[in-house]
Coordinates of C-alpha atoms and ligand atoms in Angstrom, one line a residue:
X1 CA 0.0 0.0 0.0
X2 CA 1.6 3.2 -1.2
X3 CA 0.0 5.4 1.6
X4 CA 0.8 2.8 4.3
X5 CA 4.4 1.7 3.9
X6 CA 4.8 0.2 7.3
X7 CA 3.4 -3.1 8.8
X8 CA 3.2 -3.6 12.5
X9 CA 1.8 -6.8 14.2
X10 CA 0.9 -6.7 17.9
X11 CA 0.5 -10.0 19.7
X12 CA -0.5 -10.3 23.4
X13 CA 0.8 -13.5 25.0
X14 CA -1.4 -16.6 25.2
X15 CA -3.2 -17.4 28.4
X16 CA -0.8 -17.5 31.4
X17 CA -1.0 -19.6 34.5
X18 CA -2.2 -16.5 36.4
X19 CA -4.7 -15.4 33.8
X20 CA -6.2 -18.9 34.3
X21 CA -6.3 -18.4 38.1
X22 CA -7.6 -14.9 37.7
X23 CA -4.6 -13.3 39.7
X24 CA -3.1 -9.9 39.1
X25 CA 0.2 -10.7 37.5
X26 CA 2.2 -7.6 36.4
X27 CA 6.0 -8.2 36.6
X28 CA 5.7 -11.7 38.1
X29 CA 7.2 -14.1 35.5
X30 CA 4.6 -16.8 35.1
X31 CA 4.4 -19.3 32.3
X32 CA 1.8 -20.1 29.7
X33 CA -0.9 -22.7 30.2
X34 CA -1.4 -25.4 27.7
X35 CA -4.3 -23.3 26.3
X36 CA -2.0 -20.3 26.1
X37 CA 0.6 -22.4 24.1
X38 CA -2.2 -23.4 21.7
X39 CA -3.3 -19.8 21.3
X40 CA 0.3 -18.8 20.5
X41 CA 0.6 -21.5 17.8
X42 CA -2.8 -20.5 16.4
X43 CA -1.5 -16.9 16.3
X44 CA 1.5 -18.0 14.2
X45 CA -0.8 -20.0 11.9
X46 CA -3.0 -16.9 11.4
X47 CA 0.1 -14.9 10.4
X48 CA 1.2 -17.6 8.0
X49 CA -2.3 -17.9 6.5
X50 CA -2.4 -14.1 6.0
X51 CA 1.0 -14.1 4.4
X52 CA 2.2 -11.7 7.1
X53 CA 5.7 -12.9 7.8
X54 CA 7.6 -10.9 10.5
X55 CA 11.1 -9.9 9.7
X56 CA 12.0 -8.9 13.2
X57 CA 10.6 -9.6 16.7
X58 CA 10.5 -7.3 19.7
X59 CA 9.4 -8.8 23.1
X60 CA 9.3 -7.9 26.7
X61 CA 11.7 -9.8 29.1
X62 CA 8.9 -11.9 30.5
X63 CA 8.6 -15.6 29.6
X64 CA 4.9 -15.6 28.7
X65 CA 5.6 -13.1 25.9
X66 CA 8.9 -14.7 24.9
X67 CA 7.4 -18.1 24.7
X68 CA 4.3 -16.9 22.8
X69 CA 6.5 -15.3 20.2
X70 CA 8.6 -18.4 19.9
X71 CA 5.6 -20.7 19.4
X72 CA 4.0 -18.3 17.0
X73 CA 7.2 -17.9 14.9
X74 CA 7.7 -21.6 14.9
X75 CA 4.2 -22.1 13.5
X76 CA 4.9 -19.4 10.9
X77 CA 8.4 -21.0 10.1
X78 CA 10.1 -17.7 11.1
X79 CA 12.1 -18.8 14.2
X80 CA 15.2 -17.5 12.6
X81 CA 14.4 -13.8 12.5
X82 CA 16.4 -11.3 14.7
X83 CA 15.0 -10.7 18.2
X84 CA 15.2 -7.7 20.5
X85 CA 13.9 -7.7 24.1
X86 CA 13.2 -4.8 26.4
X87 CA 11.8 -4.4 29.9
X88 CA 10.0 -1.4 28.5
X89 CA 7.5 -3.8 26.8
X90 CA 6.8 -5.6 30.1
X91 CA 3.4 -5.9 31.5
X92 CA 2.3 -3.0 33.8
X93 CA 3.8 -3.4 37.3
X94 CA 0.7 -4.1 39.4
X95 CA 2.3 -3.0 42.7
X96 CA 0.8 -4.5 45.9
X97 CA -1.9 -6.2 43.8
X98 CA 0.6 -8.7 42.2
X99 CA -0.4 -12.2 43.2
X100 CA -3.8 -11.2 44.5
X101 CA -7.1 -12.7 43.3
X102 CA -9.0 -10.3 41.1
X103 CA -12.5 -11.4 42.3
X104 CA -11.4 -11.1 45.9
X105 CA -10.0 -7.6 45.4
X106 CA -13.2 -6.6 43.7
X107 CA -15.2 -8.0 46.6
X108 CA -13.0 -6.4 49.3
X109 CA -12.7 -2.9 47.8
X110 CA -15.8 -2.7 45.6
X111 CA -16.3 -2.4 41.8
X112 CA -15.3 1.3 41.6
X113 CA -11.9 1.0 43.3
X114 CA -11.2 -2.3 41.5
X115 CA -11.8 -0.7 38.1
X116 CA -9.9 2.4 39.1
X117 CA -6.8 0.3 39.9
X118 CA -7.4 -1.9 36.9
X119 CA -8.4 0.4 34.1
X120 CA -8.1 4.1 35.1
X121 CA -5.4 6.0 33.2
X122 CA -3.6 7.6 36.2
X123 CA -4.4 5.8 39.4
X124 CA -1.7 3.3 40.3
X125 CA -2.3 0.5 42.8
X126 CA -0.4 0.8 46.1
X127 CA 3.3 0.1 45.9
X128 CA 4.6 -3.4 46.2
X129 CA 6.1 -3.6 49.8
X130 CA 9.8 -4.4 50.2
X131 CA 10.6 -8.1 50.6
X132 CA 7.3 -9.2 49.0
X133 CA 7.5 -12.7 47.5
X134 CA 6.3 -11.1 44.3
X135 CA 9.0 -8.5 44.1
X136 CA 11.5 -8.5 41.2
X137 CA 14.1 -6.3 43.0
X138 CA 16.8 -9.1 43.0
X139 CA 16.0 -10.4 39.5
X140 CA 19.2 -10.3 37.4
X141 CA 17.3 -9.4 34.2
X142 CA 16.6 -6.0 35.6
X143 CA 20.2 -5.4 36.8
X144 CA 20.8 -2.9 34.0
X145 CA 17.7 -0.9 34.8
X146 CA 18.6 2.1 37.0
X147 CA 16.7 2.1 40.3
X148 CA 15.0 5.4 39.5
X149 CA 13.4 3.7 36.5
X150 CA 12.3 0.5 38.3
X151 CA 8.7 0.6 39.1
X152 CA 7.2 -0.4 42.4
X153 CA 3.7 0.1 40.9
X154 CA 2.4 1.6 37.7
X155 CA -0.7 3.1 36.2
X156 CA -1.2 3.0 32.5
X157 CA 0.1 6.5 32.2
X158 CA 3.4 5.3 33.7
X159 CA 3.5 2.5 31.2
X160 CA 3.0 4.9 28.3
X161 CA 5.9 7.0 29.5
X162 CA 8.3 4.1 29.9
X163 CA 7.2 2.2 26.8
X164 CA 7.2 5.1 24.3
X165 CA 11.0 5.6 24.2
X166 CA 11.3 2.0 23.0
X167 CA 8.6 2.5 20.4
X168 CA 10.4 5.6 19.0
X169 CA 14.0 4.4 19.4
X170 CA 13.7 0.6 19.3
X171 CA 10.8 -0.3 17.0
X172 CA 10.4 2.6 14.5
X173 CA 13.9 2.2 13.1
X174 CA 12.9 -1.4 12.1
X175 CA 9.7 -0.1 10.4
X176 CA 11.7 2.6 8.7
X177 CA 14.0 -0.1 7.3
X178 CA 11.0 -1.7 5.6
X179 CA 10.7 -4.6 8.1
X180 CA 7.5 -6.3 9.1
X181 CA 7.7 -5.9 12.8
X182 CA 6.1 -8.3 15.4
X183 CA 5.7 -7.0 18.9
X184 CA 5.0 -9.7 21.4
X185 CA 4.0 -8.2 24.7
X186 CA 1.2 -7.8 27.3
X187 CA -2.4 -6.6 27.8
X188 CA -1.4 -3.3 29.3
X189 CA 1.9 -2.6 27.5
X190 CA 0.0 -3.1 24.3
X191 CA -3.0 -1.0 25.5
X192 CA -0.4 1.8 26.0
X193 CA 1.0 1.4 22.5
X194 CA -2.5 1.2 21.0
X195 CA -3.5 4.3 22.9
X196 CA -0.6 6.2 21.3
X197 CA -1.1 4.8 17.8
X198 CA -4.9 5.4 17.7
X199 CA -4.8 8.6 19.7
X200 CA -7.3 7.3 22.2
X201 CA -8.2 9.7 25.0
X202 CA -7.2 9.1 28.7
X203 CA -10.9 8.5 29.5
X204 CA -11.7 6.2 26.6
X205 CA -8.7 3.9 27.0
X206 CA -10.3 2.4 30.1
X207 CA -12.8 0.6 27.8
X208 CA -10.1 -1.0 25.6
X209 CA -9.0 -4.6 26.2
X210 CA -6.6 -6.8 24.2
X211 CA -7.3 -10.5 23.7
X212 CA -4.6 -13.2 24.2
X213 CA -2.9 -14.7 21.3
X214 CA -4.7 -13.0 18.4
X215 CA -2.5 -10.9 16.0
X216 CA -3.6 -7.3 15.7
X217 CA -2.2 -5.8 12.4
X218 CA -1.6 -2.1 11.8
X219 CA -0.9 -0.5 8.5
X220 CA 1.1 2.7 9.2
X221 CA 1.5 5.8 7.1
X222 CA 4.8 7.6 6.6
X223 CA 4.3 9.3 10.0
X224 CA 3.8 5.9 11.7
X225 CA 0.1 6.6 12.2
X226 CA -2.5 3.9 11.5
X227 CA -4.3 4.0 8.2
X228 CA -6.6 1.3 9.6
X229 CA -7.6 2.9 12.9
X230 CA -7.9 0.4 15.7
X231 CA -5.9 -2.1 13.7
X232 CA -7.2 -5.4 12.2
X233 CA -7.5 -8.6 14.2
X234 CA -6.7 -11.6 12.0
X235 CA -9.5 -13.6 13.7
X236 CA -12.1 -10.9 14.5
X237 CA -14.7 -13.3 15.8
X238 CA -12.3 -14.9 18.3
X239 CA -11.0 -11.5 19.2
X240 CA -14.5 -10.2 20.1
X241 CA -15.2 -13.1 22.5
X242 CA -11.7 -12.9 24.0
X243 CA -12.0 -9.1 24.6
X244 CA -15.2 -9.7 26.4
X245 CA -13.6 -12.3 28.6
X246 CA -10.7 -9.9 29.6
X247 CA -13.2 -7.1 30.4
X248 CA -15.2 -9.5 32.7
X249 CA -12.2 -10.7 34.7
X250 CA -12.8 -10.4 38.4
X251 CA -16.6 -10.9 38.0
X252 CA -16.4 -14.6 38.3
X253 CA -15.0 -16.7 41.1
Ligands
2PG1 O1 -2.8 -9.2 35.8 C1 -2.2 -8.5 34.9 O2 -1.0 -8.3 34.8 C2 -3.1 -8.0 33.7 C3 -3.0 -8.8 32.5 O3 -3.3 -10.1 32.7 O4 -4.4 -7.9 34.2 P1 -5.5 -6.8 33.8 O5 -6.1 -7.2 32.5 O6 -6.5 -7.0 35.0 O7 -4.9 -5.5 33.8

């Protein structure tokens, strides 16, 4: 497409062990479930069927995104492409909510507070206390991240702020070079990127949810703005049902 020279594919990881248990996850490095692995493979098949073959992969440093990308690329026979990883693509740090049951938090604090923590743009959950079993403070993968950049909790606004430098300096150069870029990341880091791409307001972003394992394709113009606003899910029917399921998390026990 002459007016849309750049191709970007966003892929949220497949179902994780803590998605399945309905726990706030954030920076805790949980693995995929078997269902999540299948979703990742299906995601790769969808790419292959659509003839959308990534030339380069960008992932977070969390295994649910890393493994999803690996399984998807294997299914698309693109395991060999170059890979870049950054903590800036990590899931939102969920502070003191990490490891907590979403339904229990909703019950304890009420729907309004639950949704404020979960989907408001600028209200972070309380900070993760020192010494929590769900802290990543001693994790060697973050040794190179200066302490002033290391979150103890984040709202979506914080995620936008830490993710955007990577979008501009890490991902755009690959697009500019004509590469089809696959970004394998997380519900909230991808919400942050989509908010930026589609110019979604701080208020409206609370209503946007990203389904697991279904590629979302953006055709970008010369200014890296989407020609297809909102992107195009490769399996729109499955995406619709999965978006609903994410939105309703916390409502069921
Ligand atoms: O727990 C999390 O880290 C995220 C993604 O699974 O949850 P939510 O959709 O509630 O922001």
